[in-house]
PDB file of C-alpha atoms and ligand atoms in Angstrom:
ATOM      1  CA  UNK A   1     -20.082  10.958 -11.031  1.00 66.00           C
ATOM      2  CA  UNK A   2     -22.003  13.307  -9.064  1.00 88.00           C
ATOM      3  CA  UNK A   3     -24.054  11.027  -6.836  1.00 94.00           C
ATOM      4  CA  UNK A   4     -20.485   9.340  -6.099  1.00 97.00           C
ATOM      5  CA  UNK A   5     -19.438  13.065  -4.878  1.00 98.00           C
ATOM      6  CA  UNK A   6     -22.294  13.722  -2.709  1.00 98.00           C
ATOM      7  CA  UNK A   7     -21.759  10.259  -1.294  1.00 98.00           C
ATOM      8  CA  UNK A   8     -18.081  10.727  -0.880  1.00 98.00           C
ATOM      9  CA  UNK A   9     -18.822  14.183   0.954  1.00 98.00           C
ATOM     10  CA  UNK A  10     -21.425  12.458   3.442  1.00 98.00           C
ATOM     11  CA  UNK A  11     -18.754   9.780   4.298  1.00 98.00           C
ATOM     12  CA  UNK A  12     -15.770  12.622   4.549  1.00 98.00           C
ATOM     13  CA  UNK A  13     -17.887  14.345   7.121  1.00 98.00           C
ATOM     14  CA  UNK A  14     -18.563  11.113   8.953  1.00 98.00           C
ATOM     15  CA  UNK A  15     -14.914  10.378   8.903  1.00 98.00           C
ATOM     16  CA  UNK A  16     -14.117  14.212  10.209  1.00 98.00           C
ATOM     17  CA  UNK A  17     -17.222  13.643  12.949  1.00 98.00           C
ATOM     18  CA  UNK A  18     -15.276   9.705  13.561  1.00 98.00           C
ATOM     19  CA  UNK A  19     -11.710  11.453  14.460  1.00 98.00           C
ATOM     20  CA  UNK A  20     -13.372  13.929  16.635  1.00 98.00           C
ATOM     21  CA  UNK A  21     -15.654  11.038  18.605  1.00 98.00           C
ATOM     22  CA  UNK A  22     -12.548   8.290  18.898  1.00 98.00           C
ATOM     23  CA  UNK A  23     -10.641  10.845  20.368  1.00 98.00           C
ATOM     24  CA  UNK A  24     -13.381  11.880  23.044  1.00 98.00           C
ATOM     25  CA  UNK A  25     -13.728   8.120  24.113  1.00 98.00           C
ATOM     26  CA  UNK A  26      -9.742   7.862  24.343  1.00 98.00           C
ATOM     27  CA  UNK A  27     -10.027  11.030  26.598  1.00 98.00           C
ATOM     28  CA  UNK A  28     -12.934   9.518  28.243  1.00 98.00           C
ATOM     29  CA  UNK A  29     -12.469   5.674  28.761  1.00 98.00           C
ATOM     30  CA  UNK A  30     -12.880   4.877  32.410  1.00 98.00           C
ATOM     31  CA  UNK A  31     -12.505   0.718  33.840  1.00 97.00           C
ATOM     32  CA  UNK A  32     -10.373  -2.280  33.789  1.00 94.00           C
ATOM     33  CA  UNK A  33      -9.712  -2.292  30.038  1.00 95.00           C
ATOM     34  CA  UNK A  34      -8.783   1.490  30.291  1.00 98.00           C
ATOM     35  CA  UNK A  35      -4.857   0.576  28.945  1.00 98.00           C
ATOM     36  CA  UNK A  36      -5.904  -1.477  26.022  1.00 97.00           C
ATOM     37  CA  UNK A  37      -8.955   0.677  25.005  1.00 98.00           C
ATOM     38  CA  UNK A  38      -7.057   3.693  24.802  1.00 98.00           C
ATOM     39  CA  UNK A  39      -4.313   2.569  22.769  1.00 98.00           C
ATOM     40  CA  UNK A  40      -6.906   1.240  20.495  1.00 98.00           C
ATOM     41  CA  UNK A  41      -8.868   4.102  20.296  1.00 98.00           C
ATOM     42  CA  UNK A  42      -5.753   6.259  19.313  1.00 98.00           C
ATOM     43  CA  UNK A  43      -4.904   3.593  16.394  1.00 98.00           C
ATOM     44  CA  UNK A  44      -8.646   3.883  15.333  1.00 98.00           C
ATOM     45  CA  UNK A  45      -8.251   7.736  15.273  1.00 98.00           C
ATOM     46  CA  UNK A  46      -5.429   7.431  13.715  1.00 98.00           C
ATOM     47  CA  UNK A  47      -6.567   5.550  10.788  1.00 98.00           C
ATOM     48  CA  UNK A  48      -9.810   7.697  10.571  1.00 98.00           C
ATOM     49  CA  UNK A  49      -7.640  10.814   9.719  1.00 98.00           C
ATOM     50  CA  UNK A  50      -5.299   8.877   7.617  1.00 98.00           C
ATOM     51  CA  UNK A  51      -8.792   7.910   5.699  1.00 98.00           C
ATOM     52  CA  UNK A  52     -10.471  11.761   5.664  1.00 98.00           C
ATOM     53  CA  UNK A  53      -7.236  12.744   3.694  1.00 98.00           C
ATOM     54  CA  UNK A  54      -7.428   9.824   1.255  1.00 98.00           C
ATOM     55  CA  UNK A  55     -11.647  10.536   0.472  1.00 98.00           C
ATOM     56  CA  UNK A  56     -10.994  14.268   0.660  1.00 98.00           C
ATOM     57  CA  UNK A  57      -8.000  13.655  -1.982  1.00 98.00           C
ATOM     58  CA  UNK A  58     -10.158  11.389  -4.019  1.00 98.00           C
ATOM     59  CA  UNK A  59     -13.009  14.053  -4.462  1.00 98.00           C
ATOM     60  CA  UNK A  60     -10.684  16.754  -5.456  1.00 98.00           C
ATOM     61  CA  UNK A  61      -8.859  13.995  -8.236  1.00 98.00           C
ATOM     62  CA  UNK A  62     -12.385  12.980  -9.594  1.00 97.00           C
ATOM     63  CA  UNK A  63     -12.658  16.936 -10.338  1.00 97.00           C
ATOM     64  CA  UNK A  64     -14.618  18.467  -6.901  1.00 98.00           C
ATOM     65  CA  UNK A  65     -13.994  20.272  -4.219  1.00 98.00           C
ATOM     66  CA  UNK A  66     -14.132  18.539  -0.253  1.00 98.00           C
ATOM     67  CA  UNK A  67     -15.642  19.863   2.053  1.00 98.00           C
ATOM     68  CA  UNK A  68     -13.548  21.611   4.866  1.00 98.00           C
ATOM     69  CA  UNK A  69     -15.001  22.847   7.849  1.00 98.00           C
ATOM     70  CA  UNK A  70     -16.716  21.469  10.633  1.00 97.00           C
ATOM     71  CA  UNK A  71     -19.485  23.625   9.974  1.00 98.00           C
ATOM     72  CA  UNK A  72     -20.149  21.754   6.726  1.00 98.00           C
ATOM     73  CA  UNK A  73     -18.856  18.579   8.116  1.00 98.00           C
ATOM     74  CA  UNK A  74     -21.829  18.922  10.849  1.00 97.00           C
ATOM     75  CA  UNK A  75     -24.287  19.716   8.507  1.00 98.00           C
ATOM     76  CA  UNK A  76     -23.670  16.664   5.946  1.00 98.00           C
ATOM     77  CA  UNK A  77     -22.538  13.642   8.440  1.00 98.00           C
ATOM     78  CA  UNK A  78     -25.082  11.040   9.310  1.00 98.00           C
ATOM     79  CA  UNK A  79     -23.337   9.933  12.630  1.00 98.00           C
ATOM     80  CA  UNK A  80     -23.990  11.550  15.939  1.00 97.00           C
ATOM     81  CA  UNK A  81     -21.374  12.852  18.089  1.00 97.00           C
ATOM     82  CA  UNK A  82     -20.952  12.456  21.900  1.00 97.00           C
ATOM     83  CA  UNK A  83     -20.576  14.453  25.155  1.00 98.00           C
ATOM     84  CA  UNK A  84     -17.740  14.699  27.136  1.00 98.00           C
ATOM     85  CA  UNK A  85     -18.267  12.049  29.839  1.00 98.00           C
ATOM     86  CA  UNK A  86     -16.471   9.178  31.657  1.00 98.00           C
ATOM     87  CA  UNK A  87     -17.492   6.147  29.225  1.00 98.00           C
ATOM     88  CA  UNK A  88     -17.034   1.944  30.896  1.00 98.00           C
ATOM     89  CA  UNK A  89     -15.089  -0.118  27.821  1.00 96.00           C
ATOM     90  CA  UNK A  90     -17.904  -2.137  27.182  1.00 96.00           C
ATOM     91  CA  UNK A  91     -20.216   0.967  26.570  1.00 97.00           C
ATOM     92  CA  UNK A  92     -16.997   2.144  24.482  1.00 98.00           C
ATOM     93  CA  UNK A  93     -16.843  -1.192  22.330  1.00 98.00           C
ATOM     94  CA  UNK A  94     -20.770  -0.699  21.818  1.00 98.00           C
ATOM     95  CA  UNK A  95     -20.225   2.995  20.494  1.00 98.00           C
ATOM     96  CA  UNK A  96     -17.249   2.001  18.132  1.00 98.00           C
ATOM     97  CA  UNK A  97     -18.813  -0.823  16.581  1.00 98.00           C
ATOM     98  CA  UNK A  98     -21.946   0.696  15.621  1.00 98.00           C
ATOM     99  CA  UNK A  99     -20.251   3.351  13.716  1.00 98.00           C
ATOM    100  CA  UNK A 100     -18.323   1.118  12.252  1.00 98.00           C
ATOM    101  CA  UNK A 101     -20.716  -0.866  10.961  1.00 98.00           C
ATOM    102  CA  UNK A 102     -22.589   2.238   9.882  1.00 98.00           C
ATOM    103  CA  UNK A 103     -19.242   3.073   7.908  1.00 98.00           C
ATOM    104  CA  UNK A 104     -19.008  -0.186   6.530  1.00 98.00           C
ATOM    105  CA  UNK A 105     -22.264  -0.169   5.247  1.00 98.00           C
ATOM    106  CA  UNK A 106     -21.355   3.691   3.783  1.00 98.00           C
ATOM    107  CA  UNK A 107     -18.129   2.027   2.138  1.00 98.00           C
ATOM    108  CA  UNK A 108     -20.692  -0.734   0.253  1.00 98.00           C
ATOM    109  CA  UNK A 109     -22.969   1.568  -1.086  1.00 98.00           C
ATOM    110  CA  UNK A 110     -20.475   4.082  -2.408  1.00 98.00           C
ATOM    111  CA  UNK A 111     -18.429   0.805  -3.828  1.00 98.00           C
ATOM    112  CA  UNK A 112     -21.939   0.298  -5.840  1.00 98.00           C
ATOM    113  CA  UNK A 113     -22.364   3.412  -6.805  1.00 98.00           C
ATOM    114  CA  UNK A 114     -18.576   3.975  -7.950  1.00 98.00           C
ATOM    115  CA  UNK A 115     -19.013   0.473  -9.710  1.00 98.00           C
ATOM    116  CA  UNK A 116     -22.345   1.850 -11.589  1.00 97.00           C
ATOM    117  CA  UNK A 117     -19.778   5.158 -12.406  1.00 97.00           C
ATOM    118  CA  UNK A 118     -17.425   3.237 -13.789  1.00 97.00           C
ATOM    119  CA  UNK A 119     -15.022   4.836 -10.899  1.00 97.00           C
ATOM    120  CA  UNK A 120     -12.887   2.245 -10.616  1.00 98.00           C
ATOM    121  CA  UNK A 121     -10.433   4.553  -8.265  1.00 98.00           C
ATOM    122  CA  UNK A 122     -12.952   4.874  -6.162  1.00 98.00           C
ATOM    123  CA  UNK A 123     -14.463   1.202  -5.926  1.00 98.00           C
ATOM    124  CA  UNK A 124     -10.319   0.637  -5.006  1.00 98.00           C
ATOM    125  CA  UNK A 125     -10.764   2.686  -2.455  1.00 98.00           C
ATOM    126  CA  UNK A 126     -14.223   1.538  -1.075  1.00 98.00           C
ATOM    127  CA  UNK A 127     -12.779  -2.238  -1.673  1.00 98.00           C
ATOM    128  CA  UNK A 128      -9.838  -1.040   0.853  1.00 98.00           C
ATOM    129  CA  UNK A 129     -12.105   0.215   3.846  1.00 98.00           C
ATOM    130  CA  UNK A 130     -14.242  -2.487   3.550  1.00 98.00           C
ATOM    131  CA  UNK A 131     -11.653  -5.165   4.148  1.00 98.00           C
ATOM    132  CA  UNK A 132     -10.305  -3.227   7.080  1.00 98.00           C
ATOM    133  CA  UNK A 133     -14.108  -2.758   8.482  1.00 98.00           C
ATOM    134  CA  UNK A 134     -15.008  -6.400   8.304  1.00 98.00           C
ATOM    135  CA  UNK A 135     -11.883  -7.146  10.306  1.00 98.00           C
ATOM    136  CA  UNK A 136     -11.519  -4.767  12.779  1.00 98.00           C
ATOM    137  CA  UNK A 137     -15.603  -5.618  13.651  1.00 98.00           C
ATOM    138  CA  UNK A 138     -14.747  -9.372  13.794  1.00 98.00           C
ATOM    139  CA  UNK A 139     -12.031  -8.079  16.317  1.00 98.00           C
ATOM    140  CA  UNK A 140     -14.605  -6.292  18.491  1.00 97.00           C
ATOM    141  CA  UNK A 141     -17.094  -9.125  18.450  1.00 97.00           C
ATOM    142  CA  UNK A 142     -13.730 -11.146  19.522  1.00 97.00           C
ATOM    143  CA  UNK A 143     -13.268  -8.556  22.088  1.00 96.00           C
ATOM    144  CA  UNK A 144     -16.685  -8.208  24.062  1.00 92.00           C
ATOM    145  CA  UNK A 145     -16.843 -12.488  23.455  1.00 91.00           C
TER     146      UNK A 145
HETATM  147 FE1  FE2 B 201      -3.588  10.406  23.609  1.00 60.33          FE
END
């Protein structure tokens, strides 16, 4: 269970780094697809929070404690943040779908690693963001097409 807790930590500090980055390129969006891109980005940051609660909920039910500050958040997460500059939507799309696809491949190995646990709460979970991944890249391939 333990190597699913570290893993679940390093993904709960990506998701708290996520939040804080969607919301910069919402501020920051600057071109012709400014309307649509910032709605967007404020239903993507909206989900990201929605899915820090769920992870930092699922560490303290497997019997652990979340981490909580952005101190520790910035010391465990694997994605980079961003500066507070005027970003073009196409740059924007770029930016989102790497870290997606960075989180999607996160979700997969913690699904393994749940699945090797026996976690099945957990590989529900991992199943869940996934699904939603896949999709919302497909969308952003659709997008930049
Ligand atoms: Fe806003």
């Amino acid at each position: 269970m333990q190597g699913v807790v570290k893993a679940l930590n390093t993904y709960l500090a990506n998701l708290g780094v996520l939040d804080i980055k969607l919301h910069n390129l919402h501020w920051n969006v600057e071109g012709q697809n400014f309307f649509s891109l910032h709605a967007k980005l404020e239903e993507f940051y909206d989900l990201a929070g929605e899915d820090l609660d769920e992870v930092a909920e699922r560490i303290l039910t497997l019997g652990y404690r979340p981490l909580a500050s952005l101190k520790d958040f910035m010391a465990s997460a694997t994605l980079s943040e961003l500066p507070s500059k005027a970003v073009k939507g196409p740059e924007v799309v770029d930016i989102v779908e790497g870290d997606f696809n960075a989180m999607l491949k996160q979700s997969r190995e913690i699904l393994t690693l749940a699945e090797e646990a026996k976690d099945q709460g957990t590989v529900d979970l991992m199943a869940g963001f996934i699904g939603r991944y896949e999709k919302t890249l497909w969308m952003l391939r659709a997008y930049k097409a």
